[in-house]
Amino acid sequence: MVSQHLADAVTCVALDLPGFGADGAGPGRDVAAMADGVAARIRVDAPDRWMLAGNSMGAKVALAVARQAEDGAPGLGGLAGLVLMAGSPPSPEPMAEDRRAAMIAWIDADPATRQREAEAFVTANVAAPLDPDRMARTVADVLRAGPAAWTLWLTSGSREDWCAQIGVLRSPAIILAGTDDADLGPAAQAALTAPHLAYHRLVPLAGTGHLIPLERPEAVAEAVRNLASGAVATGAEAPSLPDAYAALIRSDRVNARLRKALLQRAEPDDPAYQPRALDPVGLAILRAACARVLPQDGAGTIDLAARIDARLASGAGDGWRFARLPPDPEAYRRALRTLDAAARAAHDAPFVALAAEAQEAMLGSLESGAVSGDLDAEQMGFWFEDLRADVARTYLAHPVALARMNFSGIGAGGDTDPLPGFHAVGIGRREAWEPNGPVETAR
């Protein structure tokens, strides 16, 4: 159905994963083997430019193939983007264990039970009934799945943790999520899949369940067209450093060591930064928290969370910590898990999916000792104090922040002896060399 909507735009190649669809008689495989199989088919067709779309388990496999492509695997050049539909995330898929057990129980039962349960499975995974013909074909497709492959996915593949292997991908992606998908809807995609994609667009589909290609084929086709036309931007916008302040940094009034540090800090942040102290999901939570601690207005922002992660990974710091907190990297990991768990308990949604006001309220509650988990309430209060200090310190170390404050103190040094220093001292007095100093006019 999706291919019919795309007949005039792209060539669609339908792939059946091992043990499913036309390959239902084949044995099931783990995620790595399925990804290798998809990659092998791409190499056979050898397209110059290609996109990969996956629904549910197929999305997890697509992410694994994309990682191979971005790592330079032979024959996988030309990846233009991903369309991920109700995707199983890189982390273990959120699924109630009783439902997992029920799905396993009927797949190898007698034909009548299989037919009845397959119909119930499709009905439970769509928001509105499918037309009779589409329903019959979908149920028949479910019944083509090999019981061993079906069971292997539920007991193993869906539980595989690929967070570290996937990391953060640069390929542009469109994430489609049905608002009626209980486990893998928009909130789950924002929390578990989006953190692994540097350039993405999350599109909630109202009145849609888990079987998006069957329920909304036109929306899938639109996503493919948008992706092919470059609708997902892959550039990075950094905050602009005023020319006068940039000139001061490069002047001989700033010593070489400070100049090097400031110019490095002024470099644009990489949207595909690979976290080293945290994982991509933890980094996404930290980014959301930093945005509430210190909202940034205007074009371009400083990626405070990525810079904090880099500092945590380097082991650099001010040499002290609260005695009740573990070392900084572990404190951050545990605090972010605790914050996210508290958001889920209070709002039935992950922290990154909450509105700004709710996020601010959650963070404010840390001071009152209302949140505990991997860290106790007192520890969470200490960590929040550390977070605010780290955010402020990281922001104020950036030359854009110094320029916004009209701070000219960096120009009092240099590598000469004696140091140039300041000469016009007094309230409201500025020197001519300062970026916001008095303007000299010709006489």
Tab-separated table of N, CA, C and O in Angstrom, residues 315-423:
chain	number	residue	atom	x	y	z
A	315	GLY	N	37.210	13.689	33.576
A	315	GLY	CA	37.640	13.655	34.973
A	315	GLY	C	38.024	15.009	35.506
A	315	GLY	O	38.418	15.134	36.672
A	316	ALA	N	37.909	16.059	34.669
A	316	ALA	CA	38.252	17.406	35.132
A	316	ALA	C	37.151	17.925	36.038
A	316	ALA	O	36.000	17.506	35.958
A	317	GLY	N	37.501	18.835	36.913
A	317	GLY	CA	36.522	19.419	37.821
A	317	GLY	C	37.195	20.371	38.772
A	317	GLY	O	38.368	20.711	38.607
A	318	ASP	N	36.449	20.790	39.774
A	318	ASP	CA	37.008	21.747	40.727
A	318	ASP	C	37.621	21.057	41.942
A	318	ASP	O	38.025	21.715	42.892
A	319	GLY	N	37.654	19.727	41.943
A	319	GLY	CA	38.380	19.006	42.980
A	319	GLY	C	37.596	18.655	44.218
A	319	GLY	O	38.164	18.122	45.179
A	320	TRP	N	36.287	18.910	44.232
A	320	TRP	CA	35.525	18.533	45.417
A	320	TRP	C	34.130	18.088	44.999
A	320	TRP	O	33.659	18.348	43.900
A	321	ARG	N	33.477	17.357	45.887
A	321	ARG	CA	32.092	16.942	45.673
A	321	ARG	C	31.454	16.723	47.032
A	321	ARG	O	32.154	16.598	48.063
A	322	PHE	N	30.129	16.683	47.055
A	322	PHE	CA	29.421	16.379	48.293
A	322	PHE	C	29.779	14.967	48.739
A	322	PHE	O	29.762	14.024	47.938
A	323	ALA	N	30.078	14.823	50.015
A	323	ALA	CA	30.511	13.523	50.529
A	323	ALA	C	29.445	12.451	50.346
A	323	ALA	O	29.764	11.262	50.213
A	324	ARG	N	28.186	12.846	50.311
A	324	ARG	CA	27.104	11.870	50.198
A	324	ARG	C	26.829	11.459	48.757
A	324	ARG	O	26.006	10.576	48.510
A	325	LEU	N	27.506	12.087	47.814
A	325	LEU	CA	27.316	11.735	46.409
A	325	LEU	C	28.453	10.841	45.925
A	325	LEU	O	29.605	11.002	46.343
A	326	PRO	N	28.151	9.916	45.012
A	326	PRO	CA	29.228	9.152	44.377
A	326	PRO	C	30.019	10.049	43.443
A	326	PRO	O	29.663	11.222	43.252
A	327	PRO	N	31.098	9.556	42.842
A	327	PRO	CA	31.846	10.369	41.871
A	327	PRO	C	30.912	10.953	40.807
A	327	PRO	O	29.882	10.367	40.468
A	328	ASP	N	31.308	12.109	40.275
A	328	ASP	CA	30.412	12.882	39.415
A	328	ASP	C	29.750	12.081	38.286
A	328	ASP	O	28.526	12.178	38.108
A	329	PRO	N	30.492	11.301	37.483
A	329	PRO	CA	29.817	10.580	36.392
A	329	PRO	C	28.722	9.650	36.896
A	329	PRO	O	27.622	9.605	36.329
A	330	GLU	N	28.994	8.914	37.965
A	330	GLU	CA	27.992	8.003	38.499
A	330	GLU	C	26.827	8.773	39.123
A	330	GLU	O	25.664	8.371	38.993
A	331	ALA	N	27.124	9.884	39.770
A	331	ALA	CA	26.051	10.693	40.350
A	331	ALA	C	25.108	11.193	39.265
A	331	ALA	O	23.878	11.156	39.423
A	332	TYR	N	25.673	11.648	38.160
A	332	TYR	CA	24.827	12.117	37.055
A	332	TYR	C	23.990	10.976	36.486
A	332	TYR	O	22.787	11.145	36.227
A	333	ARG	N	24.599	9.843	36.245
A	333	ARG	CA	23.838	8.720	35.671
A	333	ARG	C	22.673	8.328	36.576
A	333	ARG	O	21.535	8.145	36.122
A	334	ARG	N	22.954	8.204	37.853
A	334	ARG	CA	21.910	7.772	38.790
A	334	ARG	C	20.851	8.857	38.984
A	334	ARG	O	19.649	8.562	39.096
A	335	ALA	N	21.259	10.109	39.013
A	335	ALA	CA	20.303	11.199	39.205
A	335	ALA	C	19.358	11.322	38.010
A	335	ALA	O	18.154	11.539	38.176
A	336	LEU	N	19.891	11.174	36.812
A	336	LEU	CA	19.052	11.297	35.623
A	336	LEU	C	18.054	10.143	35.535
A	336	LEU	O	16.906	10.329	35.127
A	337	ARG	N	18.483	8.947	35.930
A	337	ARG	CA	17.540	7.824	35.976
A	337	ARG	C	16.449	8.087	37.005
A	337	ARG	O	15.269	7.805	36.770
A	338	THR	N	16.840	8.628	38.146
A	338	THR	CA	15.872	8.923	39.203
A	338	THR	C	14.881	9.988	38.750
A	338	THR	O	13.672	9.877	38.991
A	339	LEU	N	15.377	11.026	38.099
A	339	LEU	CA	14.514	12.101	37.615
A	339	LEU	C	13.509	11.567	36.601
A	339	LEU	O	12.312	11.894	36.654
A	340	ASP	N	13.972	10.722	35.678
A	340	ASP	CA	13.081	10.179	34.661
A	340	ASP	C	12.040	9.255	35.288
A	340	ASP	O	10.859	9.302	34.920
A	341	ALA	N	12.469	8.430	36.235
A	341	ALA	CA	11.522	7.532	36.901
A	341	ALA	C	10.466	8.322	37.668
A	341	ALA	O	9.284	7.955	37.692
A	342	ALA	N	10.878	9.424	38.287
A	342	ALA	CA	9.925	10.259	39.020
A	342	ALA	C	8.917	10.895	38.073
A	342	ALA	O	7.726	11.008	38.392
A	343	ALA	N	9.367	11.307	36.891
A	343	ALA	CA	8.451	11.881	35.901
A	343	ALA	C	7.436	10.843	35.438
A	343	ALA	O	6.245	11.134	35.302
A	344	ARG	N	7.893	9.628	35.221
A	344	ARG	CA	6.983	8.563	34.790
A	344	ARG	C	5.966	8.239	35.880
A	344	ARG	O	4.795	7.976	35.596
A	345	ALA	N	6.426	8.241	37.135
A	345	ALA	CA	5.513	7.938	38.239
A	345	ALA	C	4.475	9.041	38.428
A	345	ALA	O	3.306	8.768	38.703
A	346	ALA	N	4.911	10.282	38.278
A	346	ALA	CA	4.000	11.407	38.531
A	346	ALA	C	3.116	11.749	37.337
A	346	ALA	O	1.976	12.187	37.506
A	347	HIS	N	3.647	11.557	36.124
A	347	HIS	CA	2.928	12.029	34.930
A	347	HIS	C	2.678	10.924	33.909
A	347	HIS	O	2.109	11.197	32.849
A	348	ASP	N	3.127	9.716	34.195
A	348	ASP	CA	2.991	8.607	33.246
A	348	ASP	C	3.642	8.958	31.911
A	348	ASP	O	3.145	8.594	30.843
A	349	ALA	N	4.737	9.670	31.973
A	349	ALA	CA	5.464	10.070	30.767
A	349	ALA	C	6.924	10.300	31.132
A	349	ALA	O	7.226	10.726	32.251
A	350	PRO	N	7.847	10.030	30.207
A	350	PRO	CA	9.269	10.294	30.487
A	350	PRO	C	9.528	11.787	30.625
A	350	PRO	O	8.767	12.622	30.115
A	351	PHE	N	10.623	12.136	31.290
A	351	PHE	CA	10.930	13.540	31.557
A	351	PHE	C	11.018	14.351	30.270
A	351	PHE	O	10.522	15.479	30.199
A	352	VAL	N	11.649	13.788	29.225
A	352	VAL	CA	11.846	14.564	28.002
A	352	VAL	C	10.528	14.866	27.299
A	352	VAL	O	10.466	15.790	26.478
A	353	ALA	N	9.469	14.101	27.592
A	353	ALA	CA	8.185	14.303	26.918
A	353	ALA	C	7.268	15.255	27.670
A	353	ALA	O	6.184	15.593	27.181
A	354	LEU	N	7.670	15.711	28.860
A	354	LEU	CA	6.837	16.619	29.636
A	354	LEU	C	6.891	18.036	29.066
A	354	LEU	O	7.884	18.444	28.459
A	355	ALA	N	5.843	18.792	29.281
A	355	ALA	CA	5.862	20.209	28.944
A	355	ALA	C	6.872	20.933	29.830
A	355	ALA	O	7.224	20.456	30.914
A	356	ALA	N	7.330	22.093	29.359
A	356	ALA	CA	8.364	22.829	30.088
A	356	ALA	C	7.954	23.122	31.521
A	356	ALA	O	8.775	23.009	32.452
A	357	GLU	N	6.701	23.481	31.734
A	357	GLU	CA	6.246	23.804	33.088
A	357	GLU	C	6.339	22.591	34.009
A	357	GLU	O	6.742	22.709	35.174
A	358	ALA	N	5.980	21.426	33.502
A	358	ALA	CA	6.048	20.209	34.309
A	358	ALA	C	7.493	19.827	34.602
A	358	ALA	O	7.820	19.369	35.703
A	359	GLN	N	8.368	20.032	33.612
A	359	GLN	CA	9.788	19.758	33.849
A	359	GLN	C	10.337	20.673	34.936
A	359	GLN	O	11.084	20.229	35.825
A	360	GLU	N	9.978	21.947	34.869
A	360	GLU	CA	10.453	22.884	35.884
A	360	GLU	C	9.940	22.502	37.265
A	360	GLU	O	10.673	22.592	38.259
A	361	ALA	N	8.694	22.059	37.340
A	361	ALA	CA	8.136	21.643	38.626
A	361	ALA	C	8.857	20.419	39.162
A	361	ALA	O	9.131	20.318	40.370
A	362	MET	N	9.177	19.479	38.275
A	362	MET	CA	9.914	18.287	38.698
A	362	MET	C	11.279	18.671	39.249
A	362	MET	O	11.701	18.172	40.307
A	363	LEU	N	11.978	19.546	38.555
A	363	LEU	CA	13.300	19.964	39.025
A	363	LEU	C	13.188	20.732	40.336
A	363	LEU	O	14.005	20.554	41.250
A	364	GLY	N	12.173	21.595	40.453
A	364	GLY	CA	11.981	22.342	41.691
A	364	GLY	C	11.716	21.439	42.875
A	364	GLY	O	12.115	21.746	44.008
A	365	SER	N	11.063	20.299	42.626
A	365	SER	CA	10.750	19.380	43.727
A	365	SER	C	11.994	18.697	44.276
A	365	SER	O	11.951	18.131	45.378
A	366	LEU	N	13.104	18.747	43.533
A	366	LEU	CA	14.336	18.134	44.042
A	366	LEU	C	14.828	18.860	45.287
A	366	LEU	O	15.407	18.247	46.196
A	367	GLU	N	14.616	20.174	45.335
A	367	GLU	CA	15.080	20.950	46.488
A	367	GLU	C	14.277	20.652	47.741
A	367	GLU	O	14.781	20.772	48.860
A	368	SER	N	13.027	20.252	47.552
A	368	SER	CA	12.177	19.992	48.721
A	368	SER	C	12.266	18.551	49.205
A	368	SER	O	11.560	18.161	50.142
A	369	GLY	N	13.119	17.754	48.571
A	369	GLY	CA	13.282	16.373	49.012
A	369	GLY	C	12.132	15.465	48.632
A	369	GLY	O	11.867	14.480	49.310
A	370	ALA	N	11.459	15.784	47.506
A	370	ALA	CA	10.276	15.006	47.110
A	370	ALA	C	10.608	13.875	46.149
A	370	ALA	O	9.735	13.087	45.813
A	371	VAL	N	11.855	13.783	45.696
A	371	VAL	CA	12.207	12.802	44.673
A	371	VAL	C	13.348	11.928	45.171
A	371	VAL	O	14.363	12.426	45.672
A	372	SER	N	13.182	10.628	45.037
A	372	SER	CA	14.241	9.688	45.401
A	372	SER	C	14.142	8.476	44.497
A	372	SER	O	13.133	8.244	43.838
A	373	GLY	N	15.208	7.712	44.467
A	373	GLY	CA	15.255	6.524	43.623
A	373	GLY	C	16.640	5.935	43.687
A	373	GLY	O	17.086	5.493	44.752
A	374	ASP	N	17.376	5.937	42.560
A	374	ASP	CA	18.760	5.464	42.576
A	374	ASP	C	19.626	6.326	43.489
A	374	ASP	O	20.663	5.877	43.983
A	375	LEU	N	19.238	7.574	43.668
A	375	LEU	CA	19.798	8.446	44.706
A	375	LEU	C	18.667	8.776	45.666
A	375	LEU	O	17.510	8.910	45.247
A	376	ASP	N	18.979	8.925	46.963
A	376	ASP	CA	17.912	9.272	47.899
A	376	ASP	C	17.587	10.761	47.799
A	376	ASP	O	18.229	11.508	47.048
A	377	ALA	N	16.585	11.201	48.526
A	377	ALA	CA	16.087	12.573	48.391
A	377	ALA	C	17.169	13.604	48.692
A	377	ALA	O	17.286	14.622	47.985
A	378	GLU	N	17.954	13.379	49.745
A	378	GLU	CA	19.015	14.337	50.071
A	378	GLU	C	20.055	14.382	48.960
A	378	GLU	O	20.520	15.463	48.568
A	379	GLN	N	20.432	13.216	48.460
A	379	GLN	CA	21.413	13.182	47.378
A	379	GLN	C	20.906	13.887	46.125
A	379	GLN	O	21.674	14.574	45.450
A	380	MET	N	19.624	13.728	45.820
A	380	MET	CA	19.077	14.414	44.656
A	380	MET	C	19.129	15.930	44.823
A	380	MET	O	19.384	16.670	43.866
A	381	GLY	N	18.920	16.396	46.038
A	381	GLY	CA	19.051	17.825	46.300
A	381	GLY	C	20.477	18.305	46.085
A	381	GLY	O	20.705	19.365	45.483
A	382	PHE	N	21.458	17.525	46.566
A	382	PHE	CA	22.857	17.877	46.356
A	382	PHE	C	23.200	17.867	44.864
A	382	PHE	O	23.897	18.759	44.362
A	383	TRP	N	22.719	16.828	44.158
A	383	TRP	CA	23.020	16.744	42.728
A	383	TRP	C	22.436	17.931	41.978
A	383	TRP	O	23.086	18.488	41.095
A	384	PHE	N	21.227	18.350	42.337
A	384	PHE	CA	20.615	19.479	41.646
A	384	PHE	C	21.430	20.748	41.872
A	384	PHE	O	21.537	21.597	40.993
A	385	GLU	N	22.019	20.876	43.052
A	385	GLU	CA	22.900	22.019	43.305
A	385	GLU	C	24.125	21.940	42.402
A	385	GLU	O	24.552	22.949	41.821
A	386	ASP	N	24.676	20.724	42.259
A	386	ASP	CA	25.813	20.541	41.360
A	386	ASP	C	25.425	20.839	39.911
A	386	ASP	O	26.189	21.464	39.167
A	387	LEU	N	24.244	20.376	39.507
A	387	LEU	CA	23.798	20.612	38.137
A	387	LEU	C	23.723	22.101	37.839
A	387	LEU	O	24.219	22.564	36.804
A	388	ARG	N	23.106	22.860	38.728
A	388	ARG	CA	22.975	24.294	38.499
A	388	ARG	C	24.343	24.962	38.420
A	388	ARG	O	24.567	25.855	37.583
A	389	ALA	N	25.263	24.537	39.278
A	389	ALA	CA	26.616	25.106	39.241
A	389	ALA	C	27.312	24.738	37.933
A	389	ALA	O	27.987	25.581	37.314
A	390	ASP	N	27.163	23.486	37.490
A	390	ASP	CA	27.800	23.056	36.245
A	390	ASP	C	27.229	23.804	35.044
A	390	ASP	O	27.960	24.186	34.125
A	391	VAL	N	25.918	23.997	35.027
A	391	VAL	CA	25.294	24.725	33.921
A	391	VAL	C	25.797	26.161	33.892
A	391	VAL	O	26.184	26.677	32.831
A	392	ALA	N	25.797	26.829	35.040
A	392	ALA	CA	26.246	28.218	35.091
A	392	ALA	C	27.717	28.327	34.704
A	392	ALA	O	28.104	29.215	33.917
A	393	ARG	N	28.534	27.425	35.244
A	393	ARG	CA	29.972	27.472	34.954
A	393	ARG	C	30.233	27.226	33.464
A	393	ARG	O	31.064	27.916	32.845
A	394	THR	N	29.535	26.270	32.889
A	394	THR	CA	29.744	25.941	31.478
A	394	THR	C	29.295	27.080	30.583
A	394	THR	O	29.967	27.425	29.604
A	395	TYR	N	28.164	27.681	30.914
A	395	TYR	CA	27.666	28.797	30.107
A	395	TYR	C	28.610	29.994	30.195
A	395	TYR	O	28.959	30.598	29.173
A	396	LEU	N	29.021	30.339	31.405
A	396	LEU	CA	29.847	31.526	31.592
A	396	LEU	C	31.256	31.348	31.044
A	396	LEU	O	31.972	32.338	30.849
A	397	ALA	N	31.675	30.100	30.783
A	397	ALA	CA	32.992	29.877	30.193
A	397	ALA	C	32.981	30.082	28.681
A	397	ALA	O	34.040	30.164	28.056
A	398	HIS	N	31.789	30.209	28.095
A	398	HIS	CA	31.688	30.355	26.642
A	398	HIS	C	31.882	31.819	26.264
A	398	HIS	O	31.321	32.714	26.890
A	399	PRO	N	32.665	32.091	25.231
A	399	PRO	CA	32.902	33.500	24.866
A	399	PRO	C	31.634	34.255	24.466
A	399	PRO	O	31.571	35.474	24.634
A	400	VAL	N	30.621	33.577	23.952
A	400	VAL	CA	29.366	34.255	23.635
A	400	VAL	C	28.730	34.805	24.905
A	400	VAL	O	28.208	35.930	24.925
A	401	ALA	N	28.785	34.018	25.984
A	401	ALA	CA	28.241	34.498	27.255
A	401	ALA	C	29.047	35.687	27.767
A	401	ALA	O	28.486	36.670	28.271
A	402	LEU	N	30.370	35.616	27.647
A	402	LEU	CA	31.213	36.732	28.088
A	402	LEU	C	30.900	37.991	27.289
A	402	LEU	O	30.845	39.099	27.831
A	403	ALA	N	30.677	37.813	25.980
A	403	ALA	CA	30.355	38.972	25.136
A	403	ALA	C	29.011	39.570	25.525
A	403	ALA	O	28.849	40.802	25.540
A	404	ARG	N	28.038	38.709	25.840
A	404	ARG	CA	26.712	39.205	26.214
A	404	ARG	C	26.766	40.004	27.511
A	404	ARG	O	25.940	40.887	27.733
A	405	MET	N	27.734	39.681	28.374
A	405	MET	CA	27.873	40.401	29.638
A	405	MET	C	28.794	41.611	29.525
A	405	MET	O	29.071	42.293	30.520
A	406	ASN	N	29.317	41.848	28.303
A	406	ASN	CA	30.258	42.942	28.103
A	406	ASN	C	31.496	42.794	28.987
A	406	ASN	O	32.039	43.781	29.503
A	407	PHE	N	31.940	41.552	29.168
A	407	PHE	CA	33.110	41.303	30.012
A	407	PHE	C	34.381	41.442	29.188
A	407	PHE	O	34.625	40.677	28.251
A	408	SER	N	35.196	42.403	29.546
A	408	SER	CA	36.427	42.694	28.802
A	408	SER	C	37.672	42.252	29.551
A	408	SER	O	38.799	42.521	29.087
A	409	GLY	N	37.512	41.586	30.679
A	409	GLY	CA	38.661	41.222	31.498
A	409	GLY	C	39.661	40.324	30.800
A	409	GLY	O	40.831	40.282	31.186
A	410	ILE	N	39.208	39.607	29.752
A	410	ILE	CA	40.159	38.745	29.039
A	410	ILE	C	41.249	39.566	28.359
A	410	ILE	O	42.321	39.041	28.027
A	411	GLY	N	40.994	40.865	28.139
A	411	GLY	CA	41.956	41.703	27.425
A	411	GLY	C	42.931	42.416	28.324
A	411	GLY	O	43.647	43.319	27.873
A	412	ALA	N	43.020	42.006	29.578
A	412	ALA	CA	43.943	42.676	30.499
A	412	ALA	C	45.280	41.973	30.575
A	412	ALA	O	46.162	42.382	31.321
A	413	GLY	N	45.435	40.869	29.800
A	413	GLY	CA	46.662	40.076	29.917
A	413	GLY	C	47.553	40.183	28.707
A	413	GLY	O	48.098	41.238	28.421
A	414	GLY	N	47.666	39.106	27.968
A	414	GLY	CA	48.598	39.058	26.851
A	414	GLY	C	49.846	38.300	27.231
A	414	GLY	O	49.958	37.739	28.342
A	415	ASP	N	50.793	38.239	26.307
A	415	ASP	CA	52.042	37.508	26.551
A	415	ASP	C	53.234	38.443	26.703
A	415	ASP	O	54.385	38.009	26.677
A	416	THR	N	52.981	39.737	26.868
A	416	THR	CA	54.065	40.705	26.983
A	416	THR	C	54.300	41.072	28.450
A	416	THR	O	53.481	40.805	29.317
A	417	ASP	N	55.413	41.687	28.685
A	417	ASP	CA	55.741	42.184	30.016
A	417	ASP	C	56.205	43.638	29.861
A	417	ASP	O	57.175	43.899	29.148
A	418	PRO	N	55.510	44.595	30.458
A	418	PRO	CA	54.413	44.394	31.404
A	418	PRO	C	53.085	44.104	30.684
A	418	PRO	O	52.950	44.354	29.488
A	419	LEU	N	52.125	43.556	31.442
A	419	LEU	CA	50.803	43.291	30.899
A	419	LEU	C	50.103	44.609	30.589
A	419	LEU	O	50.294	45.605	31.287
A	420	PRO	N	49.271	44.629	29.547
A	420	PRO	CA	48.621	45.904	29.165
A	420	PRO	C	47.663	46.422	30.224
A	420	PRO	O	47.598	47.629	30.456
A	421	GLY	N	46.914	45.524	30.868
A	421	GLY	CA	46.026	45.921	31.943
A	421	GLY	C	44.984	46.951	31.524
A	421	GLY	O	44.743	47.189	30.347
A	422	PHE	N	44.375	47.560	32.551
A	422	PHE	CA	43.384	48.626	32.354
A	422	PHE	C	43.981	49.945	32.831
A	422	PHE	O	44.747	49.987	33.796
A	423	HIS	N	43.596	51.015	32.187
A	423	HIS	CA	44.063	52.340	32.598
A	423	HIS	C	42.904	53.252	32.959
A	423	HIS	O	43.019	54.076	33.871
